Amino acid sequence: SSGINAEYGGTAMACIAAGRGVIMLYTSELYPTTLRGVATGMIWVTDNIGSFTSPFLAEYFILAAPRLFICLAATGMGVSAIIARALDTETLNKPLAASVADMPAKKQVISI
């Protein structure tokens, strides 16, 4: 039982580390230079908190309700995919913004 909990906890920590890498790459392309340092720092802080708490939360959810653990993980992945799709910004062959004033204006699209 404790081996399975350690395996789930390790998997959760690996997923957080992989997510951090993707977010760091995404951040470096989207944010202007003046905000990039703050954004990177916030990513590291939340990543460290998540890496510290994930084994404990994984063990709790596996013992309390294994199906709830799987549902929460799947929901988190789904929400992340929706957010990534909503932030669909293409930066290929475009100069990176050096300040907030250089950022292109976003069109406001509201769909029902």
PDB file of N, CA and C in Angstrom:
ATOM      1  N   SER A   1       0.826  -1.207   0.000  1.00  0.00           N
ATOM      2  CA  SER A   1       0.000   0.000   0.000  1.00  0.00           C
ATOM      3  C   SER A   1       0.866   1.265   0.000  1.00  0.00           C
ATOM      4  N   SER A   2       1.914   1.284   0.840  1.00  0.00           N
ATOM      5  CA  SER A   2       2.755   2.476   0.893  1.00  0.00           C
ATOM      6  C   SER A   2       3.588   2.615  -0.379  1.00  0.00           C
ATOM      7  N   GLY A   3       3.909   1.478  -1.030  1.00  0.00           N
ATOM      8  CA  GLY A   3       4.631   1.530  -2.297  1.00  0.00           C
ATOM      9  C   GLY A   3       3.793   2.168  -3.390  1.00  0.00           C
ATOM     10  N   ILE A   4       2.509   1.845  -3.387  1.00  0.00           N
ATOM     11  CA  ILE A   4       1.602   2.437  -4.381  1.00  0.00           C
ATOM     12  C   ILE A   4       1.453   3.928  -4.117  1.00  0.00           C
ATOM     13  N   ASN A   5       1.347   4.319  -2.854  1.00  0.00           N
ATOM     14  CA  ASN A   5       1.232   5.744  -2.515  1.00  0.00           C
ATOM     15  C   ASN A   5       2.476   6.506  -2.945  1.00  0.00           C
ATOM     16  N   ALA A   6       3.655   5.914  -2.717  1.00  0.00           N
ATOM     17  CA  ALA A   6       4.896   6.569  -3.126  1.00  0.00           C
ATOM     18  C   ALA A   6       4.961   6.690  -4.642  1.00  0.00           C
ATOM     19  N   GLU A   7       4.451   5.685  -5.330  1.00  0.00           N
ATOM     20  CA  GLU A   7       4.442   5.718  -6.794  1.00  0.00           C
ATOM     21  C   GLU A   7       3.533   6.836  -7.298  1.00  0.00           C
ATOM     22  N   TYR A   8       2.340   6.953  -6.728  1.00  0.00           N
ATOM     23  CA  TYR A   8       1.432   8.039  -7.115  1.00  0.00           C
ATOM     24  C   TYR A   8       2.017   9.407  -6.777  1.00  0.00           C
ATOM     25  N   GLY A   9       2.641   9.510  -5.603  1.00  0.00           N
ATOM     26  CA  GLY A   9       3.258  10.778  -5.207  1.00  0.00           C
ATOM     27  C   GLY A   9       4.391  11.157  -6.139  1.00  0.00           C
ATOM     28  N   GLY A  10       5.216  10.191  -6.505  1.00  0.00           N
ATOM     29  CA  GLY A  10       6.303  10.455  -7.444  1.00  0.00           C
ATOM     30  C   GLY A  10       5.791  10.835  -8.816  1.00  0.00           C
ATOM     31  N   THR A  11       4.716  10.177  -9.250  1.00  0.00           N
ATOM     32  CA  THR A  11       4.109  10.520 -10.541  1.00  0.00           C
ATOM     33  C   THR A  11       3.563  11.938 -10.515  1.00  0.00           C
ATOM     34  N   ALA A  12       2.934  12.306  -9.417  1.00  0.00           N
ATOM     35  CA  ALA A  12       2.398  13.667  -9.294  1.00  0.00           C
ATOM     36  C   ALA A  12       3.524  14.694  -9.342  1.00  0.00           C
ATOM     37  N   MET A  13       4.629  14.416  -8.666  1.00  0.00           N
ATOM     38  CA  MET A  13       5.762  15.350  -8.683  1.00  0.00           C
ATOM     39  C   MET A  13       6.377  15.443 -10.082  1.00  0.00           C
ATOM     40  N   ALA A  14       6.439  14.330 -10.801  1.00  0.00           N
ATOM     41  CA  ALA A  14       6.977  14.348 -12.161  1.00  0.00           C
ATOM     42  C   ALA A  14       6.072  15.151 -13.090  1.00  0.00           C
ATOM     43  N   CYS A  15       4.774  15.019 -12.919  1.00  0.00           N
ATOM     44  CA  CYS A  15       3.826  15.784 -13.745  1.00  0.00           C
ATOM     45  C   CYS A  15       3.953  17.277 -13.463  1.00  0.00           C
ATOM     46  N   ILE A  16       4.147  17.643 -12.218  1.00  0.00           N
ATOM     47  CA  ILE A  16       4.315  19.050 -11.874  1.00  0.00           C
ATOM     48  C   ILE A  16       5.594  19.588 -12.497  1.00  0.00           C
ATOM     49  N   ALA A  17       6.666  18.813 -12.456  1.00  0.00           N
ATOM     50  CA  ALA A  17       7.932  19.253 -13.048  1.00  0.00           C
ATOM     51  C   ALA A  17       7.801  19.404 -14.561  1.00  0.00           C
ATOM     52  N   ALA A  18       7.103  18.479 -15.215  1.00  0.00           N
ATOM     53  CA  ALA A  18       6.898  18.584 -16.663  1.00  0.00           C
ATOM     54  C   ALA A  18       6.028  19.785 -16.995  1.00  0.00           C
ATOM     55  N   GLY A  19       5.009  20.010 -16.197  1.00  0.00           N
ATOM     56  CA  GLY A  19       4.155  21.176 -16.414  1.00  0.00           C
ATOM     57  C   GLY A  19       4.917  22.474 -16.249  1.00  0.00           C
ATOM     58  N   ARG A  20       5.832  22.499 -15.292  1.00  0.00           N
ATOM     59  CA  ARG A  20       6.645  23.694 -15.096  1.00  0.00           C
ATOM     60  C   ARG A  20       7.467  24.006 -16.334  1.00  0.00           C
ATOM     61  N   GLY A  21       8.048  22.998 -16.930  1.00  0.00           N
ATOM     62  CA  GLY A  21       8.840  23.208 -18.140  1.00  0.00           C
ATOM     63  C   GLY A  21       8.030  23.796 -19.274  1.00  0.00           C
ATOM     64  N   VAL A  22       6.835  23.275 -19.457  1.00  0.00           N
ATOM     65  CA  VAL A  22       5.963  23.791 -20.516  1.00  0.00           C
ATOM     66  C   VAL A  22       5.557  25.232 -20.222  1.00  0.00           C
ATOM     67  N   ILE A  23       5.203  25.511 -18.991  1.00  0.00           N
ATOM     68  CA  ILE A  23       4.784  26.868 -18.623  1.00  0.00           C
ATOM     69  C   ILE A  23       5.935  27.851 -18.749  1.00  0.00           C
ATOM     70  N   MET A  24       7.152  27.419 -18.402  1.00  0.00           N
ATOM     71  CA  MET A  24       8.313  28.313 -18.535  1.00  0.00           C
ATOM     72  C   MET A  24       8.544  28.684 -19.993  1.00  0.00           C
ATOM     73  N   LEU A  25       8.431  27.727 -20.890  1.00  0.00           N
ATOM     74  CA  LEU A  25       8.588  28.020 -22.316  1.00  0.00           C
ATOM     75  C   LEU A  25       7.486  28.952 -22.807  1.00  0.00           C
ATOM     76  N   TYR A  26       6.270  28.697 -22.381  1.00  0.00           N
ATOM     77  CA  TYR A  26       5.125  29.505 -22.789  1.00  0.00           C
ATOM     78  C   TYR A  26       5.259  30.933 -22.259  1.00  0.00           C
ATOM     79  N   THR A  27       5.703  31.063 -21.023  1.00  0.00           N
ATOM     80  CA  THR A  27       5.864  32.376 -20.402  1.00  0.00           C
ATOM     81  C   THR A  27       6.910  33.205 -21.113  1.00  0.00           C
ATOM     82  N   SER A  28       8.011  32.578 -21.482  1.00  0.00           N
ATOM     83  CA  SER A  28       9.090  33.335 -22.109  1.00  0.00           C
ATOM     84  C   SER A  28       8.690  33.898 -23.466  1.00  0.00           C
ATOM     85  N   GLU A  29       7.705  33.315 -24.102  1.00  0.00           N
ATOM     86  CA  GLU A  29       7.280  33.815 -25.402  1.00  0.00           C
ATOM     87  C   GLU A  29       6.152  34.831 -25.302  1.00  0.00           C
ATOM     88  N   LEU A  30       5.325  34.736 -24.288  1.00  0.00           N
ATOM     89  CA  LEU A  30       4.140  35.588 -24.236  1.00  0.00           C
ATOM     90  C   LEU A  30       4.338  36.896 -23.498  1.00  0.00           C
ATOM     91  N   TYR A  31       5.073  36.853 -22.396  1.00  0.00           N
ATOM     92  CA  TYR A  31       5.191  38.048 -21.571  1.00  0.00           C
ATOM     93  C   TYR A  31       6.321  38.945 -22.069  1.00  0.00           C
ATOM     94  N   PRO A  32       6.135  40.252 -21.972  1.00  0.00           N
ATOM     95  CA  PRO A  32       7.233  41.154 -22.335  1.00  0.00           C
ATOM     96  C   PRO A  32       8.366  41.048 -21.308  1.00  0.00           C
ATOM     97  N   THR A  33       9.500  41.580 -21.684  1.00  0.00           N
ATOM     98  CA  THR A  33      10.704  41.462 -20.859  1.00  0.00           C
ATOM     99  C   THR A  33      10.500  42.004 -19.449  1.00  0.00           C
ATOM    100  N   THR A  34       9.759  43.095 -19.318  1.00  0.00           N
ATOM    101  CA  THR A  34       9.576  43.709 -18.001  1.00  0.00           C
ATOM    102  C   THR A  34       8.778  42.826 -17.047  1.00  0.00           C
ATOM    103  N   LEU A  35       7.922  41.949 -17.571  1.00  0.00           N
ATOM    104  CA  LEU A  35       7.113  41.080 -16.716  1.00  0.00           C
ATOM    105  C   LEU A  35       7.637  39.652 -16.640  1.00  0.00           C
ATOM    106  N   ARG A  36       8.564  39.307 -17.490  1.00  0.00           N
ATOM    107  CA  ARG A  36       9.033  37.927 -17.590  1.00  0.00           C
ATOM    108  C   ARG A  36       9.665  37.431 -16.297  1.00  0.00           C
ATOM    109  N   GLY A  37      10.443  38.258 -15.629  1.00  0.00           N
ATOM    110  CA  GLY A  37      11.084  37.853 -14.375  1.00  0.00           C
ATOM    111  C   GLY A  37      10.075  37.585 -13.275  1.00  0.00           C
ATOM    112  N   VAL A  38       9.070  38.441 -13.177  1.00  0.00           N
ATOM    113  CA  VAL A  38       8.033  38.252 -12.155  1.00  0.00           C
ATOM    114  C   VAL A  38       7.242  36.984 -12.447  1.00  0.00           C
ATOM    115  N   ALA A  39       6.895  36.770 -13.721  1.00  0.00           N
ATOM    116  CA  ALA A  39       6.133  35.580 -14.084  1.00  0.00           C
ATOM    117  C   ALA A  39       6.934  34.311 -13.802  1.00  0.00           C
ATOM    118  N   THR A  40       8.203  34.321 -14.122  1.00  0.00           N
ATOM    119  CA  THR A  40       9.057  33.159 -13.875  1.00  0.00           C
ATOM    120  C   THR A  40       9.176  32.888 -12.379  1.00  0.00           C
ATOM    121  N   GLY A  41       9.313  33.919 -11.582  1.00  0.00           N
ATOM    122  CA  GLY A  41       9.377  33.751 -10.129  1.00  0.00           C
ATOM    123  C   GLY A  41       8.099  33.161  -9.558  1.00  0.00           C
ATOM    124  N   MET A  42       6.963  33.613 -10.063  1.00  0.00           N
ATOM    125  CA  MET A  42       5.682  33.070  -9.591  1.00  0.00           C
ATOM    126  C   MET A  42       5.541  31.600  -9.966  1.00  0.00           C
ATOM    127  N   ILE A  43       6.024  31.236 -11.138  1.00  0.00           N
ATOM    128  CA  ILE A  43       5.968  29.837 -11.554  1.00  0.00           C
ATOM    129  C   ILE A  43       6.804  28.977 -10.609  1.00  0.00           C
ATOM    130  N   TRP A  44       8.004  29.443 -10.261  1.00  0.00           N
ATOM    131  CA  TRP A  44       8.865  28.666  -9.366  1.00  0.00           C
ATOM    132  C   TRP A  44       8.247  28.520  -7.981  1.00  0.00           C
ATOM    133  N   VAL A  45       7.623  29.584  -7.473  1.00  0.00           N
ATOM    134  CA  VAL A  45       6.998  29.517  -6.149  1.00  0.00           C
ATOM    135  C   VAL A  45       5.853  28.513  -6.141  1.00  0.00           C
ATOM    136  N   THR A  46       4.951  28.617  -7.117  1.00  0.00           N
ATOM    137  CA  THR A  46       3.813  27.692  -7.150  1.00  0.00           C
ATOM    138  C   THR A  46       4.268  26.263  -7.433  1.00  0.00           C
ATOM    139  N   ASP A  47       5.321  26.102  -8.220  1.00  0.00           N
ATOM    140  CA  ASP A  47       5.846  24.763  -8.490  1.00  0.00           C
ATOM    141  C   ASP A  47       6.406  24.137  -7.221  1.00  0.00           C
ATOM    142  N   ASN A  48       7.133  24.902  -6.442  1.00  0.00           N
ATOM    143  CA  ASN A  48       7.693  24.363  -5.196  1.00  0.00           C
ATOM    144  C   ASN A  48       6.593  23.994  -4.209  1.00  0.00           C
ATOM    145  N   ILE A  49       5.572  24.794  -4.125  1.00  0.00           N
ATOM    146  CA  ILE A  49       4.440  24.475  -3.239  1.00  0.00           C
ATOM    147  C   ILE A  49       3.759  23.200  -3.721  1.00  0.00           C
ATOM    148  N   GLY A  50       3.529  23.102  -5.033  1.00  0.00           N
ATOM    149  CA  GLY A  50       2.889  21.909  -5.587  1.00  0.00           C
ATOM    150  C   GLY A  50       3.726  20.665  -5.418  1.00  0.00           C
ATOM    151  N   SER A  51       5.031  20.780  -5.615  1.00  0.00           N
ATOM    152  CA  SER A  51       5.916  19.621  -5.445  1.00  0.00           C
ATOM    153  C   SER A  51       5.966  19.149  -3.998  1.00  0.00           C
ATOM    154  N   PHE A  52       5.853  20.087  -3.077  1.00  0.00           N
ATOM    155  CA  PHE A  52       5.878  19.728  -1.662  1.00  0.00           C
ATOM    156  C   PHE A  52       4.571  19.071  -1.228  1.00  0.00           C
ATOM    157  N   THR A  53       3.445  19.595  -1.686  1.00  0.00           N
ATOM    158  CA  THR A  53       2.154  19.097  -1.214  1.00  0.00           C
ATOM    159  C   THR A  53       1.608  17.922  -2.011  1.00  0.00           C
ATOM    160  N   SER A  54       2.078  17.699  -3.233  1.00  0.00           N
ATOM    161  CA  SER A  54       1.479  16.652  -4.070  1.00  0.00           C
ATOM    162  C   SER A  54       1.579  15.243  -3.483  1.00  0.00           C
ATOM    163  N   PRO A  55       2.690  14.821  -2.888  1.00  0.00           N
ATOM    164  CA  PRO A  55       2.690  13.466  -2.321  1.00  0.00           C
ATOM    165  C   PRO A  55       1.683  13.305  -1.187  1.00  0.00           C
ATOM    166  N   PHE A  56       1.526  14.333  -0.368  1.00  0.00           N
ATOM    167  CA  PHE A  56       0.575  14.249   0.738  1.00  0.00           C
ATOM    168  C   PHE A  56      -0.863  14.229   0.234  1.00  0.00           C
ATOM    169  N   LEU A  57      -1.153  15.086  -0.744  1.00  0.00           N
ATOM    170  CA  LEU A  57      -2.504  15.100  -1.304  1.00  0.00           C
ATOM    171  C   LEU A  57      -2.802  13.810  -2.055  1.00  0.00           C
ATOM    172  N   ALA A  58      -1.817  13.298  -2.784  1.00  0.00           N
ATOM    173  CA  ALA A  58      -2.018  12.040  -3.506  1.00  0.00           C
ATOM    174  C   ALA A  58      -2.321  10.910  -2.531  1.00  0.00           C
ATOM    175  N   GLU A  59      -1.569  10.827  -1.444  1.00  0.00           N
ATOM    176  CA  GLU A  59      -1.806   9.771  -0.462  1.00  0.00           C
ATOM    177  C   GLU A  59      -3.186   9.915   0.173  1.00  0.00           C
ATOM    178  N   TYR A  60      -3.566  11.143   0.504  1.00  0.00           N
ATOM    179  CA  TYR A  60      -4.884  11.366   1.107  1.00  0.00           C
ATOM    180  C   TYR A  60      -5.995  10.947   0.167  1.00  0.00           C
ATOM    181  N   PHE A  61      -5.930  11.387  -1.078  1.00  0.00           N
ATOM    182  CA  PHE A  61      -7.009  11.081  -2.013  1.00  0.00           C
ATOM    183  C   PHE A  61      -7.049   9.604  -2.378  1.00  0.00           C
ATOM    184  N   ILE A  62      -5.902   8.944  -2.439  1.00  0.00           N
ATOM    185  CA  ILE A  62      -5.894   7.515  -2.758  1.00  0.00           C
ATOM    186  C   ILE A  62      -6.520   6.721  -1.626  1.00  0.00           C
ATOM    187  N   LEU A  63      -6.226   7.105  -0.393  1.00  0.00           N
ATOM    188  CA  LEU A  63      -6.808   6.405   0.750  1.00  0.00           C
ATOM    189  C   LEU A  63      -8.277   6.751   0.941  1.00  0.00           C
ATOM    190  N   ALA A  64      -8.641   8.006   0.739  1.00  0.00           N
ATOM    191  CA  ALA A  64     -10.016   8.443   0.979  1.00  0.00           C
ATOM    192  C   ALA A  64     -10.946   8.008  -0.153  1.00  0.00           C
ATOM    193  N   ALA A  65     -10.571   8.330  -1.374  1.00  0.00           N
ATOM    194  CA  ALA A  65     -11.447   8.027  -2.508  1.00  0.00           C
ATOM    195  C   ALA A  65     -10.601   7.957  -3.778  1.00  0.00           C
ATOM    196  N   PRO A  66     -10.214   6.762  -4.181  1.00  0.00           N
ATOM    197  CA  PRO A  66      -9.355   6.639  -5.367  1.00  0.00           C
ATOM    198  C   PRO A  66     -10.005   7.193  -6.636  1.00  0.00           C
ATOM    199  N   ARG A  67     -11.297   6.986  -6.783  1.00  0.00           N
ATOM    200  CA  ARG A  67     -11.976   7.498  -7.988  1.00  0.00           C
ATOM    201  C   ARG A  67     -11.997   9.019  -7.996  1.00  0.00           C
ATOM    202  N   LEU A  68     -12.143   9.615  -6.843  1.00  0.00           N
ATOM    203  CA  LEU A  68     -12.129  11.071  -6.757  1.00  0.00           C
ATOM    204  C   LEU A  68     -10.760  11.609  -7.172  1.00  0.00           C
ATOM    205  N   PHE A  69      -9.691  10.910  -6.801  1.00  0.00           N
ATOM    206  CA  PHE A  69      -8.334  11.301  -7.188  1.00  0.00           C
ATOM    207  C   PHE A  69      -8.194  11.301  -8.704  1.00  0.00           C
ATOM    208  N   ILE A  70      -8.676  10.263  -9.351  1.00  0.00           N
ATOM    209  CA  ILE A  70      -8.594  10.161 -10.810  1.00  0.00           C
ATOM    210  C   ILE A  70      -9.457  11.232 -11.459  1.00  0.00           C
ATOM    211  N   CYS A  71     -10.646  11.480 -10.922  1.00  0.00           N
ATOM    212  CA  CYS A  71     -11.534  12.514 -11.482  1.00  0.00           C
ATOM    213  C   CYS A  71     -10.915  13.903 -11.338  1.00  0.00           C
ATOM    214  N   LEU A  72     -10.315  14.183 -10.198  1.00  0.00           N
ATOM    215  CA  LEU A  72      -9.676  15.484 -10.004  1.00  0.00           C
ATOM    216  C   LEU A  72      -8.494  15.665 -10.949  1.00  0.00           C
ATOM    217  N   ALA A  73      -7.706  14.621 -11.132  1.00  0.00           N
ATOM    218  CA  ALA A  73      -6.571  14.709 -12.054  1.00  0.00           C
ATOM    219  C   ALA A  73      -7.051  14.936 -13.479  1.00  0.00           C
ATOM    220  N   ALA A  74      -8.065  14.205 -13.901  1.00  0.00           N
ATOM    221  CA  ALA A  74      -8.601  14.362 -15.258  1.00  0.00           C
ATOM    222  C   ALA A  74      -9.226  15.744 -15.440  1.00  0.00           C
ATOM    223  N   THR A  75      -9.908  16.239 -14.412  1.00  0.00           N
ATOM    224  CA  THR A  75     -10.500  17.573 -14.494  1.00  0.00           C
ATOM    225  C   THR A  75      -9.410  18.639 -14.602  1.00  0.00           C
ATOM    226  N   GLY A  76      -8.358  18.498 -13.812  1.00  0.00           N
ATOM    227  CA  GLY A  76      -7.247  19.444 -13.881  1.00  0.00           C
ATOM    228  C   GLY A  76      -6.606  19.461 -15.254  1.00  0.00           C
ATOM    229  N   MET A  77      -6.424  18.292 -15.843  1.00  0.00           N
ATOM    230  CA  MET A  77      -5.847  18.230 -17.183  1.00  0.00           C
ATOM    231  C   MET A  77      -6.774  18.853 -18.212  1.00  0.00           C
ATOM    232  N   GLY A  78      -8.070  18.614 -18.070  1.00  0.00           N
ATOM    233  CA  GLY A  78      -9.036  19.192 -19.000  1.00  0.00           C
ATOM    234  C   GLY A  78      -9.084  20.708 -18.914  1.00  0.00           C
ATOM    235  N   VAL A  79      -9.089  21.224 -17.695  1.00  0.00           N
ATOM    236  CA  VAL A  79      -9.098  22.678 -17.506  1.00  0.00           C
ATOM    237  C   VAL A  79      -7.816  23.293 -18.064  1.00  0.00           C
ATOM    238  N   SER A  80      -6.688  22.630 -17.847  1.00  0.00           N
ATOM    239  CA  SER A  80      -5.420  23.127 -18.391  1.00  0.00           C
ATOM    240  C   SER A  80      -5.449  23.159 -19.914  1.00  0.00           C
ATOM    241  N   ALA A  81      -6.021  22.140 -20.528  1.00  0.00           N
ATOM    242  CA  ALA A  81      -6.112  22.103 -21.987  1.00  0.00           C
ATOM    243  C   ALA A  81      -7.010  23.220 -22.513  1.00  0.00           C
ATOM    244  N   ILE A  82      -8.114  23.477 -21.832  1.00  0.00           N
ATOM    245  CA  ILE A  82      -9.025  24.556 -22.252  1.00  0.00           C
ATOM    246  C   ILE A  82      -8.344  25.908 -22.124  1.00  0.00           C
ATOM    247  N   ILE A  83      -7.632  26.128 -21.033  1.00  0.00           N
ATOM    248  CA  ILE A  83      -6.929  27.398 -20.841  1.00  0.00           C
ATOM    249  C   ILE A  83      -5.845  27.574 -21.899  1.00  0.00           C
ATOM    250  N   ALA A  84      -5.091  26.509 -22.188  1.00  0.00           N
ATOM    251  CA  ALA A  84      -4.047  26.605 -23.210  1.00  0.00           C
ATOM    252  C   ALA A  84      -4.649  26.912 -24.578  1.00  0.00           C
ATOM    253  N   ARG A  85      -5.797  26.349 -24.859  1.00  0.00           N
ATOM    254  CA  ARG A  85      -6.457  26.617 -26.148  1.00  0.00           C
ATOM    255  C   ARG A  85      -7.000  28.046 -26.186  1.00  0.00           C
ATOM    256  N   ALA A  86      -7.518  28.520 -25.072  1.00  0.00           N
ATOM    257  CA  ALA A  86      -8.052  29.881 -25.018  1.00  0.00           C
ATOM    258  C   ALA A  86      -6.941  30.915 -25.162  1.00  0.00           C
ATOM    259  N   LEU A  87      -5.736  30.579 -24.722  1.00  0.00           N
ATOM    260  CA  LEU A  87      -4.598  31.488 -24.827  1.00  0.00           C
ATOM    261  C   LEU A  87      -3.798  31.242 -26.100  1.00  0.00           C
ATOM    262  N   ASP A  88      -4.467  30.768 -27.125  1.00  0.00           N
ATOM    263  CA  ASP A  88      -3.809  30.420 -28.386  1.00  0.00           C
ATOM    264  C   ASP A  88      -3.179  31.664 -29.007  1.00  0.00           C
ATOM    265  N   THR A  89      -1.901  31.820 -28.779  1.00  0.00           N
ATOM    266  CA  THR A  89      -1.160  32.964 -29.297  1.00  0.00           C
ATOM    267  C   THR A  89       0.009  32.448 -30.115  1.00  0.00           C
ATOM    268  N   GLU A  90       0.046  32.830 -31.369  1.00  0.00           N
ATOM    269  CA  GLU A  90       1.133  32.415 -32.242  1.00  0.00           C
ATOM    270  C   GLU A  90       2.232  33.463 -32.220  1.00  0.00           C
ATOM    271  N   THR A  91       3.455  33.044 -31.929  1.00  0.00           N
ATOM    272  CA  THR A  91       4.577  33.978 -31.864  1.00  0.00           C
ATOM    273  C   THR A  91       5.644  33.677 -32.906  1.00  0.00           C
ATOM    274  N   LEU A  92       5.365  32.737 -33.797  1.00  0.00           N
ATOM    275  CA  LEU A  92       6.344  32.367 -34.817  1.00  0.00           C
ATOM    276  C   LEU A  92       6.606  33.537 -35.758  1.00  0.00           C
ATOM    277  N   ASN A  93       7.879  33.860 -35.945  1.00  0.00           N
ATOM    278  CA  ASN A  93       8.325  34.943 -36.831  1.00  0.00           C
ATOM    279  C   ASN A  93       7.793  36.318 -36.434  1.00  0.00           C
ATOM    280  N   LYS A  94       7.493  36.501 -35.168  1.00  0.00           N
ATOM    281  CA  LYS A  94       7.048  37.800 -34.660  1.00  0.00           C
ATOM    282  C   LYS A  94       8.039  38.249 -33.590  1.00  0.00           C
ATOM    283  N   PRO A  95       8.343  39.546 -33.531  1.00  0.00           N
ATOM    284  CA  PRO A  95       9.269  40.007 -32.492  1.00  0.00           C
ATOM    285  C   PRO A  95       8.621  39.935 -31.110  1.00  0.00           C
ATOM    286  N   LEU A  96       9.441  39.606 -30.109  1.00  0.00           N
ATOM    287  CA  LEU A  96       8.934  39.558 -28.747  1.00  0.00           C
ATOM    288  C   LEU A  96       8.775  40.975 -28.211  1.00  0.00           C
ATOM    289  N   ALA A  97       7.734  41.191 -27.424  1.00  0.00           N
ATOM    290  CA  ALA A  97       7.482  42.517 -26.856  1.00  0.00           C
ATOM    291  C   ALA A  97       8.515  42.815 -25.773  1.00  0.00           C
ATOM    292  N   ALA A  98       9.048  44.030 -25.795  1.00  0.00           N
ATOM    293  CA  ALA A  98      10.031  44.436 -24.791  1.00  0.00           C
ATOM    294  C   ALA A  98       9.365  45.107 -23.598  1.00  0.00           C
ATOM    295  N   SER A  99       8.157  45.614 -23.771  1.00  0.00           N
ATOM    296  CA  SER A  99       7.428  46.249 -22.676  1.00  0.00           C
ATOM    297  C   SER A  99       5.941  45.980 -22.860  1.00  0.00           C
ATOM    298  N   VAL A 100       5.175  46.346 -21.853  1.00  0.00           N
ATOM    299  CA  VAL A 100       3.729  46.130 -21.918  1.00  0.00           C
ATOM    300  C   VAL A 100       3.114  46.958 -23.044  1.00  0.00           C
ATOM    301  N   ALA A 101       3.651  48.142 -23.298  1.00  0.00           N
ATOM    302  CA  ALA A 101       3.129  48.992 -24.362  1.00  0.00           C
ATOM    303  C   ALA A 101       3.336  48.383 -25.744  1.00  0.00           C
ATOM    304  N   ASP A 102       4.344  47.514 -25.895  1.00  0.00           N
ATOM    305  CA  ASP A 102       4.620  46.871 -27.179  1.00  0.00           C
ATOM    306  C   ASP A 102       3.737  45.668 -27.458  1.00  0.00           C
ATOM    307  N   MET A 103       2.980  45.234 -26.476  1.00  0.00           N
ATOM    308  CA  MET A 103       2.145  44.046 -26.659  1.00  0.00           C
ATOM    309  C   MET A 103       0.998  44.345 -27.614  1.00  0.00           C
ATOM    310  N   PRO A 104       0.684  43.417 -28.510  1.00  0.00           N
ATOM    311  CA  PRO A 104      -0.421  43.629 -29.443  1.00  0.00           C
ATOM    312  C   PRO A 104      -1.758  43.605 -28.704  1.00  0.00           C
ATOM    313  N   ALA A 105      -2.688  44.395 -29.176  1.00  0.00           N
ATOM    314  CA  ALA A 105      -4.021  44.445 -28.564  1.00  0.00           C
ATOM    315  C   ALA A 105      -4.770  43.163 -28.919  1.00  0.00           C
ATOM    316  N   LYS A 106      -5.451  42.621 -27.952  1.00  0.00           N
ATOM    317  CA  LYS A 106      -6.248  41.413 -28.171  1.00  0.00           C
ATOM    318  C   LYS A 106      -7.649  41.798 -28.577  1.00  0.00           C
ATOM    319  N   LYS A 107      -8.198  41.042 -29.511  1.00  0.00           N
ATOM    320  CA  LYS A 107      -9.597  41.253 -29.880  1.00  0.00           C
ATOM    321  C   LYS A 107     -10.464  40.569 -28.851  1.00  0.00           C
ATOM    322  N   GLN A 108     -11.524  41.247 -28.461  1.00  0.00           N
ATOM    323  CA  GLN A 108     -12.444  40.706 -27.486  1.00  0.00           C
ATOM    324  C   GLN A 108     -13.483  39.869 -28.230  1.00  0.00           C
ATOM    325  N   VAL A 109     -13.445  38.553 -28.057  1.00  0.00           N
ATOM    326  CA  VAL A 109     -14.380  37.663 -28.707  1.00  0.00           C
ATOM    327  C   VAL A 109     -15.204  36.981 -27.630  1.00  0.00           C
ATOM    328  N   ILE A 110     -16.498  37.176 -27.710  1.00  0.00           N
ATOM    329  CA  ILE A 110     -17.398  36.554 -26.744  1.00  0.00           C
ATOM    330  C   ILE A 110     -18.334  35.641 -27.509  1.00  0.00           C
ATOM    331  N   SER A 111     -18.299  34.374 -27.203  1.00  0.00           N
ATOM    332  CA  SER A 111     -19.182  33.423 -27.879  1.00  0.00           C
ATOM    333  C   SER A 111     -20.045  32.737 -26.838  1.00  0.00           C
ATOM    334  N   ILE A 112     -21.241  32.470 -27.219  1.00  0.00           N
ATOM    335  CA  ILE A 112     -22.194  31.846 -26.296  1.00  0.00           C
ATOM    336  C   ILE A 112     -22.460  30.425 -26.712  1.00  0.00           C
TER     337      ILE A 112
END
